GROMACS .gro file of N, CA and C in nm:
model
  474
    1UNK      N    1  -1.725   2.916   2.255
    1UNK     CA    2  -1.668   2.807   2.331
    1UNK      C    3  -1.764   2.689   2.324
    2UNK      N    4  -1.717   2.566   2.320
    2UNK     CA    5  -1.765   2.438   2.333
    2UNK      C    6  -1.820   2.374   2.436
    3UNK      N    7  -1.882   2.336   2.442
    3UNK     CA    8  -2.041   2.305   2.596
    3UNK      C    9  -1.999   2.138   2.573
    4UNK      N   10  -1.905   2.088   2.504
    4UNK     CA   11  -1.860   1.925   2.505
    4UNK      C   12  -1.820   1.867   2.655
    5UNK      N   13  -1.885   1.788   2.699
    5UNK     CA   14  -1.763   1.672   2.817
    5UNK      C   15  -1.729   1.550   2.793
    6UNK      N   16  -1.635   1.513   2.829
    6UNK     CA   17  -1.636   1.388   2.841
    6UNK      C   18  -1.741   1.315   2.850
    7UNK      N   19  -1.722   1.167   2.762
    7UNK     CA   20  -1.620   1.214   2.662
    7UNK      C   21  -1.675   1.217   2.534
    8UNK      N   22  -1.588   1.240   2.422
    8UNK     CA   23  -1.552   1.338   2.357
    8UNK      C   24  -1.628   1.281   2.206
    9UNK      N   25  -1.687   1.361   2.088
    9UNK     CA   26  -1.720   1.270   1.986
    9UNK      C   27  -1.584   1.240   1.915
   10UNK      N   28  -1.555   1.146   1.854
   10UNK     CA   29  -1.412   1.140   1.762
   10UNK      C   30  -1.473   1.089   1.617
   11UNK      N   31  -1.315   1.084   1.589
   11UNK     CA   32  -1.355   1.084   1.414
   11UNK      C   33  -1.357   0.924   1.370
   12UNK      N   34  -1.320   0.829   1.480
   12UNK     CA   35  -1.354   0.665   1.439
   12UNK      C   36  -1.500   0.702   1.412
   13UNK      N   37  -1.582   0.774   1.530
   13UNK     CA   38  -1.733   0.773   1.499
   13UNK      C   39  -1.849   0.799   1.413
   14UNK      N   40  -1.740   0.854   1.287
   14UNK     CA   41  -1.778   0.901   1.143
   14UNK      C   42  -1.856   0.835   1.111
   15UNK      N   43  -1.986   0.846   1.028
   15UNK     CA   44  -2.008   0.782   0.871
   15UNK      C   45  -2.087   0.865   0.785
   16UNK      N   46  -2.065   0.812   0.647
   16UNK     CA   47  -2.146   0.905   0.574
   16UNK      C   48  -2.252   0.895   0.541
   17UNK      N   49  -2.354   0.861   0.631
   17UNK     CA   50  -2.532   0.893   0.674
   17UNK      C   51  -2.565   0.985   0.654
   18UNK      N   52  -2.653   1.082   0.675
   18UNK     CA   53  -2.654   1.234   0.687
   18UNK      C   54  -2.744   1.245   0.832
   19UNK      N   55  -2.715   1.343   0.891
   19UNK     CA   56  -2.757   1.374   1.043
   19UNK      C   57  -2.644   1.481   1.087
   20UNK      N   58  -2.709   1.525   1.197
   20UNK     CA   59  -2.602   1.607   1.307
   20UNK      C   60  -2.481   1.542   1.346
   21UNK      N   61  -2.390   1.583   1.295
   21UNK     CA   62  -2.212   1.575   1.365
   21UNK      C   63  -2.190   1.678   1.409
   22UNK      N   64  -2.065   1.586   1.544
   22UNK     CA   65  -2.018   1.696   1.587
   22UNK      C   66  -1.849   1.665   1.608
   23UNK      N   67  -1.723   1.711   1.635
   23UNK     CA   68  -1.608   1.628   1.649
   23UNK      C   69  -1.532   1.725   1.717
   24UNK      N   70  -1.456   1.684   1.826
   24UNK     CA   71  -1.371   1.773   1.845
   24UNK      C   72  -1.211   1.738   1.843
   25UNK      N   73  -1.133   1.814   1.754
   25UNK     CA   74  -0.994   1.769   1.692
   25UNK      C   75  -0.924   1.878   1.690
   26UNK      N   76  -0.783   1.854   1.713
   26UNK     CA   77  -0.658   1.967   1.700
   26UNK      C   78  -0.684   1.962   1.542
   27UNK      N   79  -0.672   2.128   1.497
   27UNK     CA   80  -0.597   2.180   1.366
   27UNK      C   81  -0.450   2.184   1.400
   28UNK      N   82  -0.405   2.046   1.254
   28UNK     CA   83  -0.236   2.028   1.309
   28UNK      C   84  -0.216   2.111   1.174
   29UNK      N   85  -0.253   2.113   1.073
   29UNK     CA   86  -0.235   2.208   0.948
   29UNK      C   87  -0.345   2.205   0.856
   30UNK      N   88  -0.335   2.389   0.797
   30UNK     CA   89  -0.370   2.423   0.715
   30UNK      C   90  -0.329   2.453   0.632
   31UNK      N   91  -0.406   2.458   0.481
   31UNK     CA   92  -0.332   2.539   0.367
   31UNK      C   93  -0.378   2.562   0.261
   32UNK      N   94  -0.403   2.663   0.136
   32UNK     CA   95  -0.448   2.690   0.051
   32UNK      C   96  -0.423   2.532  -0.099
   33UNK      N   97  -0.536   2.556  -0.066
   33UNK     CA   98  -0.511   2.439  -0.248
   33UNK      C   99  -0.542   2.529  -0.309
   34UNK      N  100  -0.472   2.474  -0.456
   34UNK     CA  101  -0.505   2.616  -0.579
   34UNK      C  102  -0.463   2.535  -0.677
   35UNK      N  103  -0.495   2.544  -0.774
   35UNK     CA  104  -0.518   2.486  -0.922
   35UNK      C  105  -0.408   2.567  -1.054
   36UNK      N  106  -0.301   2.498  -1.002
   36UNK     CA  107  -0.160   2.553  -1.126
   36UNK      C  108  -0.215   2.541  -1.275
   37UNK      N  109  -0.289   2.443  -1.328
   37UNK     CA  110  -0.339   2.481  -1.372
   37UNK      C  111  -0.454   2.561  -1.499
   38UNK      N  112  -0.505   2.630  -1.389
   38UNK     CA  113  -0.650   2.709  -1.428
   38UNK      C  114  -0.608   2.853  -1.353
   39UNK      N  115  -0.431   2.885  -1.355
   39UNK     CA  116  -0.398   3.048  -1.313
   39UNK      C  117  -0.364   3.034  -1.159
   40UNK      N  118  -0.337   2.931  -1.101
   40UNK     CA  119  -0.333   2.904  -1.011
   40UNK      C  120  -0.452   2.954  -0.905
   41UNK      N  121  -0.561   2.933  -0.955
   41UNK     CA  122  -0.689   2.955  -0.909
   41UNK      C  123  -0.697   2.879  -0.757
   42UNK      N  124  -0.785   2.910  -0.653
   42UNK     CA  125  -0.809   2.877  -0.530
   42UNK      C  126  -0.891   2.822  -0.519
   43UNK      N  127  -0.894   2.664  -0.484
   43UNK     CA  128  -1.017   2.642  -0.573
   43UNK      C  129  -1.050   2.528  -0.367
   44UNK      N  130  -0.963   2.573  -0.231
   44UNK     CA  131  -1.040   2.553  -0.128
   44UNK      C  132  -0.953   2.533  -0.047
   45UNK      N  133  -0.958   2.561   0.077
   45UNK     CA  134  -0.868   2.553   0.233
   45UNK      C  135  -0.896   2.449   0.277
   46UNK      N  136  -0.785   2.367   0.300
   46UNK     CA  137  -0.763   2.173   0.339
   46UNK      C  138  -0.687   2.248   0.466
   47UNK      N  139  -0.797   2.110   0.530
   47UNK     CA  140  -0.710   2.108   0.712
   47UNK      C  141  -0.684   1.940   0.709
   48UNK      N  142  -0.570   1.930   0.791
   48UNK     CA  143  -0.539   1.795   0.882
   48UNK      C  144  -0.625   1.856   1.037
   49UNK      N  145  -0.671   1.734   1.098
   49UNK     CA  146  -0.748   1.707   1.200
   49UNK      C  147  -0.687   1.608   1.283
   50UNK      N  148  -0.678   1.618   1.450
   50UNK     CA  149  -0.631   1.482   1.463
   50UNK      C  150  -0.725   1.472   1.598
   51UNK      N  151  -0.747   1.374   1.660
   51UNK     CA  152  -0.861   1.384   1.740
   51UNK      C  153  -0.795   1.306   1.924
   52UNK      N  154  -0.867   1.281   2.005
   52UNK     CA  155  -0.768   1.232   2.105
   52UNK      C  156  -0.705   1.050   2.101
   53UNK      N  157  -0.807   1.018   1.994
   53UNK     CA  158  -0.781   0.884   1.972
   53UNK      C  159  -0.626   0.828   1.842
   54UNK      N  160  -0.633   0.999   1.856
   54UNK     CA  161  -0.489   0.947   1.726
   54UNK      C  162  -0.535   0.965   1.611
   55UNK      N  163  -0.631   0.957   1.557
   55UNK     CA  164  -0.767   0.924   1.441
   55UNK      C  165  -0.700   1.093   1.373
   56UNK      N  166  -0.663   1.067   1.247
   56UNK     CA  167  -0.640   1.169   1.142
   56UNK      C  168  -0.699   1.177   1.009
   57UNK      N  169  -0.779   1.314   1.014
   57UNK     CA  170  -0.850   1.307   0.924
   57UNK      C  171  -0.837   1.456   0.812
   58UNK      N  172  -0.870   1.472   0.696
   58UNK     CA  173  -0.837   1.588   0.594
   58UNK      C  174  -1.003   1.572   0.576
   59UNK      N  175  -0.999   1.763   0.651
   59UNK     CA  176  -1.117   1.859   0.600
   59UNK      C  177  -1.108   1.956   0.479
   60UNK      N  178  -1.175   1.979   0.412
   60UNK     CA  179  -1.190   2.060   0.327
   60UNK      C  180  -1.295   2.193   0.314
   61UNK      N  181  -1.245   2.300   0.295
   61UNK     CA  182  -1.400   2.422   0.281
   61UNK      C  183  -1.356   2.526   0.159
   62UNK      N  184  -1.433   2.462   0.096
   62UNK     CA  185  -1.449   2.528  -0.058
   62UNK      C  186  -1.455   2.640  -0.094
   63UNK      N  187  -1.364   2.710  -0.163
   63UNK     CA  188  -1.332   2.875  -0.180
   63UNK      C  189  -1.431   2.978  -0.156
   64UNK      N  190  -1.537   2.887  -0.174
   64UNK     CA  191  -1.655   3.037  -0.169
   64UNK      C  192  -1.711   3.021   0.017
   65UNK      N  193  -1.666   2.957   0.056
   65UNK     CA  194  -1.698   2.927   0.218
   65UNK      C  195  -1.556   2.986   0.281
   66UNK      N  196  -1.505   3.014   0.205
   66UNK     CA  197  -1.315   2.998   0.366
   66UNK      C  198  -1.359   3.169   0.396
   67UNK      N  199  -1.426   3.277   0.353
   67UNK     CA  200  -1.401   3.403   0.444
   67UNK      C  201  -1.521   3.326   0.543
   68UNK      N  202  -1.606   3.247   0.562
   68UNK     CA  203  -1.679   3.217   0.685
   68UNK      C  204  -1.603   3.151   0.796
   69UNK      N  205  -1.493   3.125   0.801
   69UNK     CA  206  -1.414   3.020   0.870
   69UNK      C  207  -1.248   3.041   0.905
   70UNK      N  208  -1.216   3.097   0.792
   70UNK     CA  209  -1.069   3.148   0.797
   70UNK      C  210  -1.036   3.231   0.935
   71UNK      N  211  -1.093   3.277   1.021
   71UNK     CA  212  -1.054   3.334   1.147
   71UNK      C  213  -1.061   3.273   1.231
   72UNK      N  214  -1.174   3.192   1.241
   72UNK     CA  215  -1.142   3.072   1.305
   72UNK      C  216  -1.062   2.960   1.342
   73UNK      N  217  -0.970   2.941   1.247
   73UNK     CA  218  -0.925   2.857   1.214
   73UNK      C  219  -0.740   2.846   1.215
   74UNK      N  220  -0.722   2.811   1.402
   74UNK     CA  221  -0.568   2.844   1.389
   74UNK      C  222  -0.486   2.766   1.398
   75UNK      N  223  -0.391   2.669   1.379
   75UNK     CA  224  -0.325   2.574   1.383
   75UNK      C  225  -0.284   2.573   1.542
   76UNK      N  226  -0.265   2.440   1.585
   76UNK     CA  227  -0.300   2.406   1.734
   76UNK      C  228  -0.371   2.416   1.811
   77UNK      N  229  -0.476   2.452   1.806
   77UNK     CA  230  -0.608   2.508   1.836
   77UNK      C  231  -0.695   2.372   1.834
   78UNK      N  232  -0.701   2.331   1.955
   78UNK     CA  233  -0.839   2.265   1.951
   78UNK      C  234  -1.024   2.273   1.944
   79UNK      N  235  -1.040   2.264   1.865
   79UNK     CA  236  -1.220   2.284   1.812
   79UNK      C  237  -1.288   2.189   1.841
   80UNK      N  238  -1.432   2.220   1.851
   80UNK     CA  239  -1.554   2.141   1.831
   80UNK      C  240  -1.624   2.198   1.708
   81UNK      N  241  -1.657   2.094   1.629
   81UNK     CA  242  -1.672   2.118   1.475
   81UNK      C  243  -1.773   2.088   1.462
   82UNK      N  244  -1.914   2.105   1.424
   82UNK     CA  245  -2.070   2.051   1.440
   82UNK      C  246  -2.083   2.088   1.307
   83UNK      N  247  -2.215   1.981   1.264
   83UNK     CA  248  -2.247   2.034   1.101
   83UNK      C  249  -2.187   2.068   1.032
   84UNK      N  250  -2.124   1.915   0.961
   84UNK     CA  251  -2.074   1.950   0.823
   84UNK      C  252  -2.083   1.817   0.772
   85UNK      N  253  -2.035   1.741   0.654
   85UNK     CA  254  -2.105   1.690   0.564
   85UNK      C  255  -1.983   1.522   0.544
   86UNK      N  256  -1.960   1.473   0.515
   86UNK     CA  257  -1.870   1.369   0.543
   86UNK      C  258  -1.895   1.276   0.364
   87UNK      N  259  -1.793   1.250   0.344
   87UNK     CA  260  -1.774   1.160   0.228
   87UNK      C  261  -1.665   1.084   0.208
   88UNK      N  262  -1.666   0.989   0.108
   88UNK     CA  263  -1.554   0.876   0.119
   88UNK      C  264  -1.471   0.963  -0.006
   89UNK      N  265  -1.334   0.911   0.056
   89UNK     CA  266  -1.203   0.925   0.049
   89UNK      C  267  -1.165   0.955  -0.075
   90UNK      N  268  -1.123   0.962  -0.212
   90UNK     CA  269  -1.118   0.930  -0.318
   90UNK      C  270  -0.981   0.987  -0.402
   91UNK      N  271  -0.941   1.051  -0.310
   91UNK     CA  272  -0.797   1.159  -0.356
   91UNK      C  273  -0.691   1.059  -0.383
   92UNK      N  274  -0.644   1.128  -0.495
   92UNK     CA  275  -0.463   1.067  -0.518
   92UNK      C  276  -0.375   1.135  -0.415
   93UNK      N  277  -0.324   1.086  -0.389
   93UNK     CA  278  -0.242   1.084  -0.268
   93UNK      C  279  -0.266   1.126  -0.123
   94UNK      N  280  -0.300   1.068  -0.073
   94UNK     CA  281  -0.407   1.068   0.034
   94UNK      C  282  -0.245   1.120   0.172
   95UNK      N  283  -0.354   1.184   0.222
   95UNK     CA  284  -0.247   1.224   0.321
   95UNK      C  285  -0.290   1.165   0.476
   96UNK      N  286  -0.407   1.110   0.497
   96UNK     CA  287  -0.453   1.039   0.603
   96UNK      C  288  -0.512   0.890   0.578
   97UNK      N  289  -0.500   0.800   0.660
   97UNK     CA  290  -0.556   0.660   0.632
   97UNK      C  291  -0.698   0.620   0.654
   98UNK      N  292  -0.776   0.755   0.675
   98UNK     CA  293  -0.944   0.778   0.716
   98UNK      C  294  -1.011   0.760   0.586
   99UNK      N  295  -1.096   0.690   0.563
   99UNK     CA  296  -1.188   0.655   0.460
   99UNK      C  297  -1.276   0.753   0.462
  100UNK      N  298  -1.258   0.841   0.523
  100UNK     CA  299  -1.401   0.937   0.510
  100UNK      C  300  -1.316   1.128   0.527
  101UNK      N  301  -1.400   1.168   0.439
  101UNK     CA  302  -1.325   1.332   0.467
  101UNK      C  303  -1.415   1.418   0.501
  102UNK      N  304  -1.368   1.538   0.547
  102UNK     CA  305  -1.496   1.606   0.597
  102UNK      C  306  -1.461   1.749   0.519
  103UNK      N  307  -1.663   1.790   0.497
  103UNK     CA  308  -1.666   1.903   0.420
  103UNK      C  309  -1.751   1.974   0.466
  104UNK      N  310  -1.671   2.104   0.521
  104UNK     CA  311  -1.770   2.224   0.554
  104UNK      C  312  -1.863   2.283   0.488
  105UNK      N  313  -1.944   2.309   0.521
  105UNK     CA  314  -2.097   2.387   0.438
  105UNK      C  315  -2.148   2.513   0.514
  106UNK      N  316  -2.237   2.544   0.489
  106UNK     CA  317  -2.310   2.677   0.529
  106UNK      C  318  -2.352   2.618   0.643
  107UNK      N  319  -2.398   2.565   0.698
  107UNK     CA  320  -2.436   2.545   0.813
  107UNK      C  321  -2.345   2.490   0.936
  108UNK      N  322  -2.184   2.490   0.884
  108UNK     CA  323  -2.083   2.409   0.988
  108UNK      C  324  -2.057   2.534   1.104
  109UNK      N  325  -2.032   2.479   1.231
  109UNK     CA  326  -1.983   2.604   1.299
  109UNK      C  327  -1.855   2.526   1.372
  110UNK      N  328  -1.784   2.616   1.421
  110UNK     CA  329  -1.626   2.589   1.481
  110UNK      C  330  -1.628   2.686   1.613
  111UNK      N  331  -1.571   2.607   1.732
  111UNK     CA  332  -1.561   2.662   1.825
  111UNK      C  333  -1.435   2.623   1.882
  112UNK      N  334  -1.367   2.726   1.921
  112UNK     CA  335  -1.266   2.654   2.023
  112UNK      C  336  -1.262   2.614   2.185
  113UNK      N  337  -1.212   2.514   2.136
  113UNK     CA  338  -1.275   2.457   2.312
  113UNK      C  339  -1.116   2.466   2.400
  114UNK      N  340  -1.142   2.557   2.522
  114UNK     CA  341  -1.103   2.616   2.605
  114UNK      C  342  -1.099   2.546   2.724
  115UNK      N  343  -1.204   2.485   2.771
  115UNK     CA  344  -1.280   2.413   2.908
  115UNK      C  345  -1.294   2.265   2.873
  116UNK      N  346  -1.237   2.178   2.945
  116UNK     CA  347  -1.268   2.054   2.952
  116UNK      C  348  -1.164   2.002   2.811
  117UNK      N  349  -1.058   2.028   2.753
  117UNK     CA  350  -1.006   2.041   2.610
  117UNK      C  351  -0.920   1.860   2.640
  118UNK      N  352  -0.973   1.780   2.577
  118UNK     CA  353  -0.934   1.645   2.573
  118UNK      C  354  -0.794   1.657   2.543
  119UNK      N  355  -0.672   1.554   2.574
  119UNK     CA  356  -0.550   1.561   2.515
  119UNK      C  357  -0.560   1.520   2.387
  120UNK      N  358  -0.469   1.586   2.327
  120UNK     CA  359  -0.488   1.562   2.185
  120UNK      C  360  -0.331   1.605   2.131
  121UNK      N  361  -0.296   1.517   2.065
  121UNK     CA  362  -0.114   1.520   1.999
  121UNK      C  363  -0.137   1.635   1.936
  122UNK      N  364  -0.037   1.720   1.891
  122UNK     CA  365  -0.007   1.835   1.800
  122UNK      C  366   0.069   1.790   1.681
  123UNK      N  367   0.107   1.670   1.654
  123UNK     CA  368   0.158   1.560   1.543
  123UNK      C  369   0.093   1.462   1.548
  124UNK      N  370   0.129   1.387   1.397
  124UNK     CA  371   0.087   1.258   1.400
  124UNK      C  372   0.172   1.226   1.258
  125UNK      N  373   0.241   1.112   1.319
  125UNK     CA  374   0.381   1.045   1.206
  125UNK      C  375   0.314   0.905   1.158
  126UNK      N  376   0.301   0.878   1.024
  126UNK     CA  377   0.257   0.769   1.002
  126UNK      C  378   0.409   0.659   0.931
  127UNK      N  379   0.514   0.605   1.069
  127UNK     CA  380   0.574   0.521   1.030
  127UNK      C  381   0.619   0.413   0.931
  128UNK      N  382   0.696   0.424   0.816
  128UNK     CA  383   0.668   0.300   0.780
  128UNK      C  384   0.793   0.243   0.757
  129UNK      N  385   0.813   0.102   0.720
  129UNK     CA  386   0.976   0.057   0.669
  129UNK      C  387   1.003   0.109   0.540
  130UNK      N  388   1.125   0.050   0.487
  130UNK     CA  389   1.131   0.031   0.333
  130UNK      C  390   1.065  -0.037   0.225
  131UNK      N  391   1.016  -0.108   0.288
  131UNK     CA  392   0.929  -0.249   0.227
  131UNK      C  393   0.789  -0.154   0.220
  132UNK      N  394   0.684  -0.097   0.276
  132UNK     CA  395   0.615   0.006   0.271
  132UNK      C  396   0.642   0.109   0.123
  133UNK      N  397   0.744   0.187   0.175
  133UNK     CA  398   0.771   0.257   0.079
  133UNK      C  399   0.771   0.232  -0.075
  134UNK      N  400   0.868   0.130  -0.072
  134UNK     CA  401   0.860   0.049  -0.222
  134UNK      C  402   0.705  -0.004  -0.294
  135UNK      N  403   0.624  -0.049  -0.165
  135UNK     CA  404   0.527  -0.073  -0.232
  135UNK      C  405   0.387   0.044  -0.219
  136UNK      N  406   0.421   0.116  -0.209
  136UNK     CA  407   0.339   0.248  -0.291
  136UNK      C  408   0.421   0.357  -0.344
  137UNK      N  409   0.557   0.336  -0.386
  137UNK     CA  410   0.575   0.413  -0.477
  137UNK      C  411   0.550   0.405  -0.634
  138UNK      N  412   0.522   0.481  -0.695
  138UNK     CA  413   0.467   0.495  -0.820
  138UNK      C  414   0.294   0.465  -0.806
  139UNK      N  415   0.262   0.473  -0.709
  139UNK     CA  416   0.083   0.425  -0.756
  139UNK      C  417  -0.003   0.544  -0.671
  140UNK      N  418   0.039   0.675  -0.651
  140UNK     CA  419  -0.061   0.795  -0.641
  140UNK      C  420  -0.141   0.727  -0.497
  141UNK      N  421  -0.097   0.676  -0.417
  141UNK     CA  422  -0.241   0.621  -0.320
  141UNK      C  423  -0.201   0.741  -0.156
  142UNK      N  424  -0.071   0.735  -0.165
  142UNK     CA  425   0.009   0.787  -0.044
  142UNK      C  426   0.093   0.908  -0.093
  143UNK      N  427   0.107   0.984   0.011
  143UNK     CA  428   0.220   1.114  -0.026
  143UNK      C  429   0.274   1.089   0.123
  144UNK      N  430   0.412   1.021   0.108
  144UNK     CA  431   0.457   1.024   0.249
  144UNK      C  432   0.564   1.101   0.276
  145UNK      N  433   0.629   1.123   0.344
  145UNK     CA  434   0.700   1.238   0.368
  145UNK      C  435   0.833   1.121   0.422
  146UNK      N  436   0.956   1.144   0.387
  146UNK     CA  437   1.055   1.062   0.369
  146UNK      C  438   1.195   1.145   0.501
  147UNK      N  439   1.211   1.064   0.588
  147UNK     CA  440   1.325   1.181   0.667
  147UNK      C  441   1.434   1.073   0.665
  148UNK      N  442   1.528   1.138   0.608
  148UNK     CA  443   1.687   1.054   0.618
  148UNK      C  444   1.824   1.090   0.600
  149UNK      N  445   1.920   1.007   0.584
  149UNK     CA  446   2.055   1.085   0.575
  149UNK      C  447   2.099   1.033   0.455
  150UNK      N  448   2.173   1.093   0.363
  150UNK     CA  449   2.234   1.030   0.239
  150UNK      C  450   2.364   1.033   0.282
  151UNK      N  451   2.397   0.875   0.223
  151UNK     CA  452   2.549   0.818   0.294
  151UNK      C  453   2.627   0.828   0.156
  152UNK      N  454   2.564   0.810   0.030
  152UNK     CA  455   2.668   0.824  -0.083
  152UNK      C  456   2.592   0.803  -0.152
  153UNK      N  457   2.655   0.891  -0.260
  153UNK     CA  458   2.577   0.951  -0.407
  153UNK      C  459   2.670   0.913  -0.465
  154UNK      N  460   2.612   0.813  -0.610
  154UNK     CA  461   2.734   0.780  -0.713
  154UNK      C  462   2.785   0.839  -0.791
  155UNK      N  463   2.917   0.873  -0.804
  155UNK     CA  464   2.988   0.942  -0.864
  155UNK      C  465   3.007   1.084  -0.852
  156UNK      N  466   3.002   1.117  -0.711
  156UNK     CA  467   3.052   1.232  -0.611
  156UNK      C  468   3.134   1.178  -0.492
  157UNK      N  469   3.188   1.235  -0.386
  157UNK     CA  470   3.274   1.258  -0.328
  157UNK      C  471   3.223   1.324  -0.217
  158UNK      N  472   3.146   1.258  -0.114
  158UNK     CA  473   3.105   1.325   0.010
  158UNK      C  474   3.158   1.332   0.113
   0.00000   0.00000   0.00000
């Protein structure tokens, strides 16, 4: 359990210096990355993070680290996350608008915090228009997730 109070470290408070961090954020999802491929090899366990400020961020812990962490680690579950390693952004298709990602190491520990547990959303929707859409489609920067109704398809009969 987490010895954190108010208030709380968040993930605006990032940078990539090196020193003691610490953050405490809902796991809104996890999931195996794996490499189609190289055999569909496992090549590390990506989390979404979201913190009480709204602030969403993608962790990563590299295949030879996830049996240190994988039990830990349950979706909705709020943690305090200390020691681990922070770097800028660089992925095609970025699934958060955080310039900085975080990477577990041998020395990260995870606790779930039980006592004193800040509010913190269990989602986070990053809105946009059509005008948005159009202008990052085709350029790898965003993977957004699209919810709608189809009113007519040409040359069918709905």
């Amino acid at each position: 359990m987490a010895d954190f109070k108010p208030p709380y470290p968040t993930l605006e408070d990032l940078d990539n210096v090196s020193g003691s961090r610490a953050v405490i954020v809902r796991l809104i999802r996890k999931w195996e990355a794996r490499n189609p491929r190289r055999g569909n090899i496992l090549m590390s366990l990506d989390l979404l993070l979201l913190d009480e400020k709204d602030n969403l961020i993608k962790a990563s812990i590299n295949h030879r680290l996830i049996g240190k962490f994988k039990n830990n680690l349950h979706e909705g579950s709020i943690l305090c996350i200390k020691d681990f390693d922070v770097g800028k952004t660089y992925e095609r298709f970025k699934l958060s608008d955080h310039k900085y990602i975080i990477y577990f190491n041998h020395s990260t520990t995870i606790n779930e915090v039980l006592e004193y547990a800040p509010e913190i959303g269990k989602t986070k929707f990053r809105i946009s228009n059509y005008e948005k859409l159009l202008s990052i489609a085709n350029t790898n920067e965003e993977l957004p997730d699209v919810v709608g109704r189809i009113i007519f398809v040409l040359g069918s009969n709905l």
